[in-house]
Short mmCIF file of C-alpha atoms in Angstrom, two decimals:
data_model
loop_
_atom_site.label_atom_id
_atom_site.label_comp_id
_atom_site.label_asym_id
_atom_site.label_seq_id
_atom_site.Cartn_x
_atom_site.Cartn_y
_atom_site.Cartn_z
CA ALA A 49 -52.73 -69.30 21.03
CA GLY A 50 -53.73 -71.81 23.66
CA ASP A 51 -56.78 -68.49 24.09
CA VAL A 52 -57.37 -68.50 20.08
CA ARG A 53 -57.73 -72.42 20.46
CA VAL A 54 -60.27 -72.57 23.30
CA HIS A 55 -62.43 -69.25 21.96
CA ALA A 56 -62.51 -70.98 18.45
CA LYS A 57 -64.72 -73.09 19.02
CA LYS A 58 -67.55 -70.79 20.46
CA ILE A 59 -69.06 -68.07 18.28
CA TYR A 60 -69.99 -65.12 20.60
CA LEU A 61 -72.74 -63.45 19.84
CA VAL A 62 -73.35 -59.60 21.26
CA PRO A 63 -77.37 -58.96 21.62
CA ARG A 64 -78.36 -55.22 20.26
CA ALA A 65 -82.04 -54.80 18.44
CA VAL A 66 -80.92 -53.46 14.79
CA PRO A 67 -81.56 -54.24 11.52
CA GLN A 68 -77.74 -55.12 10.49
CA ALA A 69 -74.85 -58.43 11.65
CA THR A 70 -72.23 -57.67 11.90
CA ILE A 71 -69.32 -60.56 11.52
CA ILE A 72 -66.01 -60.21 12.85
CA MET A 73 -63.82 -63.23 13.12
CA GLY A 74 -60.11 -62.81 14.01
CA THR A 75 -56.98 -64.82 15.14
CA LEU A 76 -53.45 -63.40 16.33
CA ALA A 77 -50.96 -63.01 13.41
CA VAL A 78 -46.73 -63.05 13.06
CA THR A 79 -44.78 -59.68 14.63
CA VAL A 80 -43.86 -57.58 12.03
CA GLY A 81 -39.91 -58.73 12.09
CA ASP A 82 -41.22 -62.45 11.28
CA PRO A 83 -40.12 -63.16 7.67
CA ARG A 84 -43.34 -64.35 7.44
CA SER A 85 -45.11 -61.28 7.21
CA TYR A 86 -44.68 -60.84 3.45
CA ALA A 87 -46.10 -63.96 2.51
CA LEU A 88 -49.01 -63.04 4.89
CA SER A 89 -49.43 -59.57 3.55
CA VAL A 90 -49.80 -60.66 0.59
CA MET A 91 -52.27 -63.77 1.59
CA ASN A 92 -53.49 -61.56 2.88
CA TYR A 93 -53.89 -58.42 -0.41
CA ILE A 94 -55.45 -61.43 -1.77
CA LEU A 95 -58.50 -62.92 1.08
CA GLY A 96 -60.11 -59.16 1.65
CA GLU A 97 -57.63 -56.07 1.40
CA GLY A 98 -57.14 -56.13 -2.46
CA SER A 99 -60.83 -54.19 -3.26
CA PHE A 100 -63.05 -55.79 -5.86
CA ASN A 101 -60.71 -57.93 -7.45
CA SER A 102 -59.94 -59.26 -3.33
CA ARG A 103 -62.24 -62.45 -2.66
CA LEU A 104 -64.50 -62.09 -0.05
CA MET A 105 -65.14 -58.20 -1.74
CA GLN A 106 -65.86 -61.01 -4.87
CA GLU A 107 -67.72 -63.99 -3.70
CA ILE A 108 -70.02 -61.89 -0.98
CA ARG A 109 -70.93 -58.35 -1.94
CA VAL A 110 -70.61 -58.39 -6.11
CA LYS A 111 -71.21 -62.54 -7.00
CA ARG A 112 -74.22 -62.36 -3.75
CA GLY A 113 -74.65 -59.13 -2.87
CA LEU A 114 -75.01 -59.42 0.58
CA SER A 115 -72.64 -56.77 2.23
CA TYR A 116 -71.58 -53.21 1.78
CA SER A 117 -69.57 -53.95 3.62
CA VAL A 118 -66.92 -56.60 3.50
CA GLN A 119 -63.06 -56.79 4.16
CA SER A 120 -59.73 -58.37 5.75
CA ILE A 121 -57.41 -57.16 8.01
CA MET A 122 -53.70 -57.62 8.65
CA LYS A 123 -52.22 -55.76 11.64
CA PHE A 124 -47.93 -56.46 12.09
CA ARG A 125 -46.85 -55.14 14.89
CA ARG A 126 -43.69 -55.29 17.70
CA ASP A 127 -44.21 -57.60 19.22
CA LEU A 128 -48.03 -59.21 18.25
CA GLY A 129 -49.78 -59.70 15.03
CA LEU A 130 -53.05 -59.60 14.47
CA PHE A 131 -55.37 -60.65 11.31
CA LEU A 132 -58.87 -59.86 11.37
CA ALA A 133 -61.82 -60.42 8.46
CA PHE A 134 -65.26 -58.17 8.91
CA ALA A 135 -68.55 -57.94 6.94
CA GLN A 136 -71.61 -56.48 7.23
CA THR A 137 -74.71 -58.00 6.79
CA ARG A 138 -78.74 -58.05 6.77
CA THR A 139 -80.21 -60.14 9.69
CA ASP A 140 -81.62 -62.37 7.49
CA GLN A 141 -78.11 -63.19 5.37
CA ALA A 142 -75.97 -62.93 9.09
CA ASP A 143 -75.97 -67.09 8.53
CA GLN A 144 -75.13 -67.13 4.72
CA THR A 145 -73.02 -64.34 5.55
CA PHE A 146 -70.74 -66.52 7.60
CA ALA A 147 -70.37 -69.37 6.61
CA LEU A 148 -68.93 -67.56 3.39
CA LEU A 149 -65.88 -65.55 5.52
CA LEU A 150 -65.29 -68.90 7.69
CA GLU A 151 -64.95 -70.67 4.20
CA ASN A 152 -62.49 -68.28 2.45
CA VAL A 153 -60.51 -68.05 5.04
CA LYS A 154 -60.19 -71.65 5.23
CA ALA A 155 -59.97 -71.86 1.47
CA ILE A 156 -56.69 -69.61 1.06
CA ALA A 157 -55.06 -71.91 3.88
CA SER A 158 -55.76 -75.53 2.11
CA ALA A 159 -55.14 -74.50 -1.49
CA PRO A 160 -52.41 -72.39 -3.45
CA VAL A 161 -53.72 -69.16 -4.56
CA SER A 162 -53.46 -68.77 -8.60
CA ASP A 163 -50.36 -67.45 -10.92
CA GLU A 164 -52.69 -64.74 -11.78
CA GLU A 165 -54.15 -63.37 -8.23
CA LEU A 166 -50.05 -64.06 -7.02
CA ALA A 167 -49.17 -61.42 -9.90
CA TRP A 168 -52.02 -58.95 -8.71
CA ALA A 169 -52.17 -59.12 -5.33
CA LYS A 170 -47.12 -58.87 -6.02
CA SER A 171 -47.82 -55.56 -8.68
CA SER A 172 -50.54 -53.96 -6.77
CA MET A 173 -48.71 -53.07 -3.44
CA ILE A 174 -45.77 -53.19 -5.45
CA TYR A 175 -47.38 -50.11 -7.27
CA SER A 176 -49.34 -47.82 -3.95
CA TYR A 177 -45.86 -48.32 -2.17
CA ILE A 178 -44.29 -45.38 -3.46
CA PHE A 179 -47.74 -43.09 -2.51
CA ASP A 180 -46.96 -44.46 1.00
CA PHE A 181 -43.84 -41.44 0.85
CA GLU A 182 -45.75 -38.53 -1.43
CA THR A 183 -45.15 -36.35 1.54
CA PRO A 184 -42.14 -35.60 4.09
CA LEU A 185 -44.06 -36.47 7.10
CA GLU A 186 -44.89 -39.54 5.78
CA VAL A 187 -41.48 -40.06 5.44
CA LEU A 188 -40.60 -39.69 8.92
CA GLY A 189 -43.59 -41.91 9.99
CA MET A 190 -42.15 -44.57 7.86
CA LEU A 191 -38.68 -44.19 9.50
CA SER A 192 -40.47 -43.23 13.00
CA MET A 193 -42.10 -47.34 11.93
CA VAL A 194 -38.75 -48.74 11.77
CA GLN A 195 -36.61 -47.64 14.14
CA TYR A 196 -39.59 -47.54 17.17
CA ASN A 197 -40.21 -51.55 16.17
CA ARG A 198 -36.20 -52.93 15.41
CA LEU A 199 -36.18 -53.04 12.11
CA PRO A 200 -33.38 -53.36 9.72
CA ASP A 201 -32.38 -50.15 9.28
CA THR A 202 -32.43 -51.84 5.21
CA TYR A 203 -36.11 -52.74 5.51
CA LEU A 204 -37.80 -49.78 3.89
CA ALA A 205 -35.72 -49.99 1.23
CA ASP A 206 -35.96 -54.19 1.07
CA TYR A 207 -40.14 -54.35 0.87
CA THR A 208 -41.38 -54.24 -2.63
CA LYS A 209 -37.98 -56.87 -2.83
CA ASN A 210 -39.14 -59.25 -0.55
CA ILE A 211 -43.28 -58.82 -1.83
CA SER A 212 -41.61 -59.13 -5.05
CA ALA A 213 -39.71 -63.34 -3.11
CA VAL A 214 -42.86 -64.49 -2.30
CA THR A 215 -44.50 -66.83 -3.72
CA LYS A 216 -48.23 -69.29 -3.52
CA GLU A 217 -46.08 -72.13 -1.20
CA MET A 218 -45.76 -68.48 1.00
CA VAL A 219 -48.64 -67.47 0.83
CA GLN A 220 -50.40 -70.84 1.32
CA LYS A 221 -48.39 -71.36 4.26
CA GLY A 222 -48.10 -68.35 6.14
CA ALA A 223 -51.83 -68.53 6.26
CA ALA A 224 -51.79 -72.48 8.16
CA ASP A 225 -49.18 -70.91 10.47
CA ILE A 226 -52.01 -68.25 11.79
CA PHE A 227 -55.32 -69.68 10.65
CA LYS A 228 -53.83 -73.85 12.83
CA ASP A 229 -55.76 -72.70 15.84
CA GLY A 230 -59.04 -71.46 14.05
CA LEU A 231 -61.22 -67.93 14.22
CA VAL A 232 -62.52 -65.79 17.07
CA LYS A 233 -65.84 -65.37 16.02
CA VAL A 234 -67.97 -62.28 17.42
CA VAL A 235 -71.46 -62.10 15.96
CA VAL A 236 -73.21 -58.48 16.71
CA GLY A 237 -77.15 -58.06 15.97
CA ASP A 238 -80.21 -59.35 17.01
CA GLU A 239 -80.51 -61.80 19.79
CA SER A 240 -82.58 -63.79 17.89
CA LEU A 241 -79.46 -65.15 15.31
CA LYS A 242 -78.45 -67.71 17.91
CA ALA A 243 -80.84 -69.63 16.55
CA ALA A 244 -79.71 -69.33 12.75
CA LEU A 245 -75.28 -69.10 14.07
CA SER A 246 -75.76 -72.60 16.03
CA LYS A 247 -75.50 -74.53 12.64
CA PHE A 248 -71.89 -73.23 12.47
CA GLY A 249 -71.26 -74.04 16.81
CA GLU A 250 -71.63 -73.47 20.12
CA VAL A 251 -73.01 -69.89 20.89
CA VAL A 252 -72.32 -67.95 24.08
CA VAL A 253 -74.85 -64.77 23.95
CA LEU A 254 -73.22 -62.28 25.82
CA PRO A 255 -74.89 -60.30 28.67
CA VAL A 256 -75.14 -57.33 27.85
CA GLN A 257 -73.85 -53.88 28.92
#
């Protein structure tokens, strides 16, 4: 957490002579066995995992056409979790896209999601869960995941019940917990982006390898 706080104060620019910019923002999340993982899964679905209905897709791609590829990802592991939000956009739109990514991540931690967003996310996640068990190999993979992560034997059977129990308050608190130290921000793109990104904080241009 301390490292995240330190690095979140800066923007790291990886210079590449390319016409597009790739923007990545991330932080540490909870482990797979943490009770908050259910609320954080719902939060992430609303923010950027839920296809065209997610906030990032709506605000960055659908409404403004700034990016074809925009998403957020939440990964829970036995010893550590990871959150990432990313977008690819034209160099001249990088600062606007950067601002919208940051704004939407902060917003979901500072105000409750709507009743409609919560209901949509939970029903979509519960419905799609059955497709994780379509083949014997997938079933074996899920059972192996439970054993590897030392989860309770009832984890798979209780998953949809735990998603159903998520409230707006749980979503906001979970987001506030993992975003409280800020986000590590990395941009891969033309070195000229340093000027445009400097409005958001100190830009550190990393040496070209």
